[in-house]
Amino acid sequence: MYRRPLVMGNWKLNGSQQMVTKLITELRTTLSGIQNCSVAIAPPMVYLAQARDQLVGGSGNISLAAQNVDVNLKGAFTGEIAVSMLKEIGVEYVIIGHSERRTYHHENDEVIAEKFAVLKSVGLIPVLCIGESQAENEAGQTETVCKRQLDTVLETLGVKAFENAVIAYEPVWAIGTGQSATPQQAQKTHKFIRDYIAQQDAQVAEKIIIQYGGSVNANNSAELFKQPDIDGALVGGASLEADKFIDIVKAAENAQQYQ
Ligand code: PGA
């Protein structure tokens, strides 16, 4: 089954207007010929409009992603951003359920499922992050945790909600630590995730993009992209430097299984 991989840069709380201009200019110049891989960047919210202005009219192969969204559609919710606003500004993908939001902003599976639902309601693509902590990994609970994090969406919205959605498997112990999961470790969990969705709908499972995230870099990406159930990457630290991010995109572009 052919799945077009997605390499997405999650800039987190980093950047400035100057950095956005420089990074996007470099990415656009170098990535204009990319064919086998979708590319997206998720700058901080305040730079989305600037990024959009730089991306439109270009080669058209870098999409815009947001790092968060509110569950409420409008009203008295100080500091929040609604799905309609993201859509209006040209965002395609929205990252939800990232472990940093689960940890620092106490987002639980129920809130994340609500975010998934509001995104789907306006045609934005959720990038649902799931993954176990170090302690859960050591206790052999990787699959139990991933299953639980998927279940809330599956139970409230049904498996069809995963049509045109993305899952990012990001083991928490691998995020920002320089210690990526091995390709074999990641593949095992990706296969578990795909098989689990296949129990409910084989077609949805075959098509869904499952990215790997957690210390992906230019050196380990090619091996990760050889795994049959890894469909690209969600990249944090290495997406802040054009050269590093470009190397990861090129590894996806050249990966045998994505041809
Ligand atoms: P990292 O972050 O690549 O810096 O480990 C990945 C992520 O949190 O999405």
Tab-separated table of C-alpha atoms and ligand atoms in Angstrom:
chain	number	residue	atom	x	y	z
A	1	MET	CA	0.000	0.000	0.000
A	2	TYR	CA	1.411	3.376	-1.029
A	3	ARG	CA	1.169	6.114	1.561
A	4	ARG	CA	2.575	9.553	0.900
A	5	PRO	CA	4.800	10.365	3.874
A	6	LEU	CA	4.479	13.616	5.787
A	7	VAL	CA	7.462	15.373	7.313
A	8	MET	CA	6.346	18.157	9.633
A	9	GLY	CA	8.464	20.646	11.542
A	10	ASN	CA	7.139	21.487	14.998
A	11	TRP	CA	8.891	24.719	15.913
A	12	LYS	CA	7.384	24.763	19.411
A	13	LEU	CA	8.065	28.017	21.324
A	14	ASN	CA	10.886	29.177	19.075
A	15	GLY	CA	11.358	31.826	16.443
A	16	SER	CA	11.124	35.487	15.543
A	17	GLN	CA	9.926	37.306	12.455
A	18	GLN	CA	13.466	37.306	11.170
A	19	MET	CA	13.894	33.599	11.740
A	20	VAL	CA	10.592	32.802	9.978
A	21	THR	CA	11.684	34.789	6.931
A	22	LYS	CA	15.102	33.147	6.793
A	23	LEU	CA	14.019	29.567	7.446
A	24	ILE	CA	11.093	29.600	5.016
A	25	THR	CA	13.197	31.246	2.314
A	26	GLU	CA	15.785	28.477	2.649
A	27	LEU	CA	13.178	25.704	2.740
A	28	ARG	CA	11.324	27.023	-0.293
A	29	THR	CA	14.445	27.334	-2.368
A	30	THR	CA	15.723	23.864	-1.588
A	31	LEU	CA	12.507	21.889	-1.370
A	32	SER	CA	10.778	23.131	-4.507
A	33	GLY	CA	11.443	19.879	-6.374
A	34	ILE	CA	10.246	17.465	-3.695
A	35	GLN	CA	7.740	14.991	-5.145
A	36	ASN	CA	7.384	11.897	-2.978
A	37	CYS	CA	6.770	13.530	0.342
A	38	SER	CA	4.448	16.117	1.895
A	39	VAL	CA	6.121	18.811	3.955
A	40	ALA	CA	4.578	21.069	6.591
A	41	ILE	CA	5.790	23.549	9.178
A	42	ALA	CA	4.137	24.496	12.460
A	43	PRO	CA	5.449	27.887	13.615
A	44	PRO	CA	4.101	29.617	16.734
A	45	MET	CA	0.594	31.048	16.206
A	46	VAL	CA	1.676	34.686	15.905
A	47	TYR	CA	3.838	33.829	12.893
A	48	LEU	CA	1.263	31.796	10.974
A	49	ALA	CA	0.121	34.744	8.853
A	50	GLN	CA	3.675	35.732	8.042
A	51	ALA	CA	4.515	32.131	7.158
A	52	ARG	CA	1.389	31.853	5.012
A	53	ASP	CA	2.325	35.035	3.115
A	54	GLN	CA	5.757	33.608	2.429
A	55	LEU	CA	4.429	30.221	1.372
A	56	VAL	CA	1.647	31.323	-0.981
A	57	GLY	CA	2.614	31.817	-4.543
A	58	GLY	CA	5.592	29.568	-4.032
A	59	SER	CA	6.192	26.082	-5.270
A	60	GLY	CA	3.163	25.118	-3.232
A	61	ASN	CA	4.584	22.059	-1.571
A	62	ILE	CA	5.021	23.273	1.983
A	63	SER	CA	1.833	23.305	4.045
A	64	LEU	CA	1.018	25.229	7.159
A	65	ALA	CA	0.303	23.568	10.492
A	66	ALA	CA	-0.695	24.962	13.890
A	67	GLN	CA	0.570	23.662	17.210
A	68	ASN	CA	-2.717	23.885	19.069
A	69	VAL	CA	-6.357	24.933	18.878
A	70	ASP	CA	-9.164	25.557	21.350
A	71	VAL	CA	-12.236	23.341	21.628
A	72	ASN	CA	-14.509	26.398	21.734
A	73	LEU	CA	-15.666	27.960	18.497
A	74	LYS	CA	-15.871	31.574	19.739
A	75	GLY	CA	-16.669	33.730	22.722
A	76	ALA	CA	-15.225	34.595	26.099
A	77	PHE	CA	-12.143	32.371	26.106
A	78	THR	CA	-9.236	34.742	26.636
A	79	GLY	CA	-6.033	33.727	24.954
A	80	GLU	CA	-7.478	30.979	22.784
A	81	ILE	CA	-7.551	30.406	19.019
A	82	ALA	CA	-10.521	28.865	17.203
A	83	VAL	CA	-10.608	26.390	14.316
A	84	SER	CA	-12.271	28.945	12.017
A	85	MET	CA	-9.359	31.337	12.572
A	86	LEU	CA	-6.799	28.692	11.681
A	87	LYS	CA	-8.767	27.696	8.626
A	88	GLU	CA	-9.169	31.299	7.488
A	89	ILE	CA	-5.450	31.892	7.688
A	90	GLY	CA	-4.587	28.896	5.525
A	91	VAL	CA	-3.657	26.232	8.062
A	92	GLU	CA	-4.117	22.607	6.911
A	93	TYR	CA	-2.893	20.522	9.845
A	94	VAL	CA	-3.202	21.011	13.604
A	95	ILE	CA	-1.071	19.170	16.154
A	96	ILE	CA	-3.117	17.952	19.124
A	97	GLY	CA	-2.295	15.775	22.111
A	98	HIS	CA	1.388	16.626	22.140
A	99	SER	CA	3.004	15.347	25.322
A	100	GLU	CA	4.142	18.876	26.223
A	101	ARG	CA	0.521	20.024	26.208
A	102	ARG	CA	-0.578	16.928	28.100
A	103	THR	CA	2.096	17.612	30.734
A	104	TYR	CA	2.295	21.408	31.044
A	105	HIS	CA	-1.312	22.259	30.187
A	106	HIS	CA	-2.971	19.221	31.718
A	107	GLU	CA	-4.794	18.229	28.553
A	108	ASN	CA	-6.439	14.853	28.921
A	109	ASP	CA	-7.704	12.356	26.371
A	110	GLU	CA	-11.243	13.794	26.549
A	111	VAL	CA	-10.168	17.359	25.704
A	112	ILE	CA	-7.942	16.045	22.949
A	113	ALA	CA	-10.850	14.058	21.466
A	114	GLU	CA	-12.942	17.258	21.543
A	115	LYS	CA	-10.194	19.085	19.667
A	116	PHE	CA	-10.089	16.244	17.146
A	117	ALA	CA	-13.833	16.655	16.625
A	118	VAL	CA	-13.818	20.434	16.104
A	119	LEU	CA	-10.953	20.139	13.638
A	120	LYS	CA	-12.794	17.504	11.627
A	121	SER	CA	-15.939	19.630	11.651
A	122	VAL	CA	-14.217	22.347	9.598
A	123	GLY	CA	-12.044	20.085	7.464
A	124	LEU	CA	-8.720	20.671	9.207
A	125	ILE	CA	-6.453	17.636	9.571
A	126	PRO	CA	-5.678	16.587	13.147
A	127	VAL	CA	-2.175	15.322	13.880
A	128	LEU	CA	-2.889	13.271	16.987
A	129	CYS	CA	0.219	12.706	19.101
A	130	ILE	CA	0.337	9.614	21.264
A	131	GLY	CA	3.108	7.852	23.117
A	132	GLU	CA	4.281	6.451	26.409
A	133	SER	CA	6.518	7.939	29.100
A	134	GLN	CA	9.833	6.454	30.154
A	135	ALA	CA	8.258	4.796	33.202
A	136	GLU	CA	5.422	3.354	31.126
A	137	ASN	CA	7.924	2.088	28.595
A	138	GLU	CA	9.980	0.399	31.288
A	139	ALA	CA	6.824	-1.150	32.718
A	140	GLY	CA	6.022	-2.648	29.309
A	141	GLN	CA	2.936	-0.444	28.891
A	142	THR	CA	3.681	1.124	25.519
A	143	GLU	CA	0.803	-0.540	23.698
A	144	THR	CA	-1.659	-0.079	26.564
A	145	VAL	CA	-0.952	3.657	26.653
A	146	CYS	CA	-1.207	4.093	22.870
A	147	LYS	CA	-4.436	2.122	22.849
A	148	ARG	CA	-5.919	4.263	25.620
A	149	GLN	CA	-4.941	7.477	23.846
A	150	LEU	CA	-6.579	6.267	20.626
A	151	ASP	CA	-9.643	4.834	22.334
A	152	THR	CA	-11.132	8.137	23.446
A	153	VAL	CA	-11.243	9.357	19.855
A	154	LEU	CA	-12.411	5.979	18.540
A	155	GLU	CA	-15.174	5.705	21.129
A	156	THR	CA	-16.490	9.237	20.786
A	157	LEU	CA	-16.061	9.809	17.038
A	158	GLY	CA	-15.746	6.357	15.502
A	159	VAL	CA	-12.961	4.928	13.362
A	160	LYS	CA	-14.032	6.896	10.259
A	161	ALA	CA	-12.817	10.046	12.021
A	162	PHE	CA	-9.320	8.758	11.249
A	163	GLU	CA	-9.943	9.090	7.531
A	164	ASN	CA	-7.834	12.058	6.537
A	165	ALA	CA	-6.187	12.339	9.937
A	166	VAL	CA	-2.598	11.794	10.998
A	167	ILE	CA	-1.235	9.952	14.019
A	168	ALA	CA	2.194	10.843	15.381
A	169	TYR	CA	3.735	8.189	17.594
A	170	GLU	CA	6.068	10.107	19.888
A	171	PRO	CA	7.518	8.202	22.828
A	172	VAL	CA	7.836	10.888	25.502
A	173	TRP	CA	11.294	9.635	26.516
A	174	ALA	CA	12.543	10.279	22.986
A	175	ILE	CA	11.296	13.874	22.654
A	176	GLY	CA	14.121	16.394	22.800
A	177	THR	CA	16.475	13.911	24.448
A	178	GLY	CA	18.636	12.943	21.488
A	179	GLN	CA	17.641	9.361	22.201
A	180	SER	CA	15.335	8.298	19.381
A	181	ALA	CA	13.490	5.009	19.470
A	182	THR	CA	15.326	2.482	17.323
A	183	PRO	CA	13.724	1.872	13.926
A	184	GLN	CA	12.722	-1.600	15.142
A	185	GLN	CA	11.167	-0.290	18.369
A	186	ALA	CA	9.257	2.377	16.463
A	187	GLN	CA	8.123	-0.038	13.753
A	188	LYS	CA	6.765	-2.446	16.376
A	189	THR	CA	4.577	0.244	17.915
A	190	HIS	CA	3.539	1.692	14.547
A	191	LYS	CA	2.430	-1.759	13.465
A	192	PHE	CA	0.517	-2.178	16.705
A	193	ILE	CA	-1.263	1.155	16.096
A	194	ARG	CA	-2.139	0.283	12.495
A	195	ASP	CA	-3.332	-3.208	13.442
A	196	TYR	CA	-5.421	-1.793	16.259
A	197	ILE	CA	-7.200	0.593	13.876
A	198	ALA	CA	-7.517	-2.243	11.324
A	199	GLN	CA	-9.539	-4.221	13.842
A	200	GLN	CA	-12.217	-1.584	13.312
A	201	ASP	CA	-11.652	-0.624	9.690
A	202	ALA	CA	-8.954	-2.158	7.494
A	203	GLN	CA	-9.165	0.526	4.803
A	204	VAL	CA	-8.802	3.407	7.217
A	205	ALA	CA	-5.820	1.631	8.797
A	206	GLU	CA	-4.107	1.050	5.483
A	207	LYS	CA	-4.371	4.677	4.473
A	208	ILE	CA	-3.640	6.491	7.697
A	209	ILE	CA	-0.344	8.324	7.975
A	210	ILE	CA	1.516	7.343	11.146
A	211	GLN	CA	4.486	9.630	11.698
A	212	TYR	CA	7.289	8.889	14.106
A	213	GLY	CA	8.485	11.703	16.383
A	214	GLY	CA	11.203	11.945	19.009
A	215	SER	CA	14.772	13.065	18.282
A	216	VAL	CA	14.496	12.521	14.550
A	217	ASN	CA	17.567	13.917	12.830
A	218	ALA	CA	19.499	13.752	9.580
A	219	ASN	CA	21.398	10.678	10.763
A	220	ASN	CA	18.575	8.453	11.935
A	221	SER	CA	15.752	9.438	9.569
A	222	ALA	CA	16.707	7.229	6.606
A	223	GLU	CA	16.624	4.060	8.740
A	224	LEU	CA	13.326	5.075	10.321
A	225	PHE	CA	11.827	5.698	6.870
A	226	LYS	CA	12.723	2.157	5.779
A	227	GLN	CA	10.210	0.721	8.212
A	228	PRO	CA	6.979	-0.346	6.530
A	229	ASP	CA	4.629	1.354	9.008
A	230	ILE	CA	6.524	4.633	9.473
A	231	ASP	CA	5.084	7.311	7.194
A	232	GLY	CA	7.312	10.317	7.764
A	233	ALA	CA	8.196	12.242	10.889
A	234	LEU	CA	7.178	14.964	13.306
A	235	VAL	CA	10.408	16.844	13.877
A	236	GLY	CA	11.080	19.234	16.755
A	237	GLY	CA	14.623	20.459	17.368
A	238	ALA	CA	15.990	19.533	13.955
A	239	SER	CA	13.260	21.523	12.198
A	240	LEU	CA	14.709	24.825	13.450
A	241	GLU	CA	17.725	24.622	11.196
A	242	ALA	CA	17.114	24.570	7.469
A	243	ASP	CA	19.957	22.173	6.625
A	244	LYS	CA	18.900	19.576	9.158
A	245	PHE	CA	15.229	19.696	8.249
A	246	ILE	CA	16.032	19.575	4.531
A	247	ASP	CA	18.158	16.452	5.061
A	248	ILE	CA	15.242	14.731	6.800
A	249	VAL	CA	12.846	15.700	4.007
A	250	LYS	CA	15.337	14.395	1.457
A	251	ALA	CA	15.634	11.114	3.349
A	252	ALA	CA	11.864	10.731	2.989
A	253	GLU	CA	11.973	11.823	-0.651
A	254	ASN	CA	14.536	9.130	-1.411
A	255	ALA	CA	13.192	6.336	0.795
A	256	GLN	CA	12.529	3.244	-1.273
A	257	GLN	CA	9.167	2.482	0.258
A	258	TYR	CA	7.755	5.909	-0.577
A	259	GLN	CA	8.546	5.787	-4.293
B	1	PGA	P1	12.238	16.516	18.962
B	1	PGA	O1	10.682	16.867	19.182
B	1	PGA	O2	12.406	16.196	17.497
B	1	PGA	O3	12.960	17.743	19.376
B	1	PGA	O4	12.535	15.334	19.811
B	1	PGA	C1	9.673	16.152	18.520
B	1	PGA	C2	8.324	16.668	18.930
B	1	PGA	O5	8.125	16.985	20.108
B	1	PGA	O6	7.408	16.764	18.097
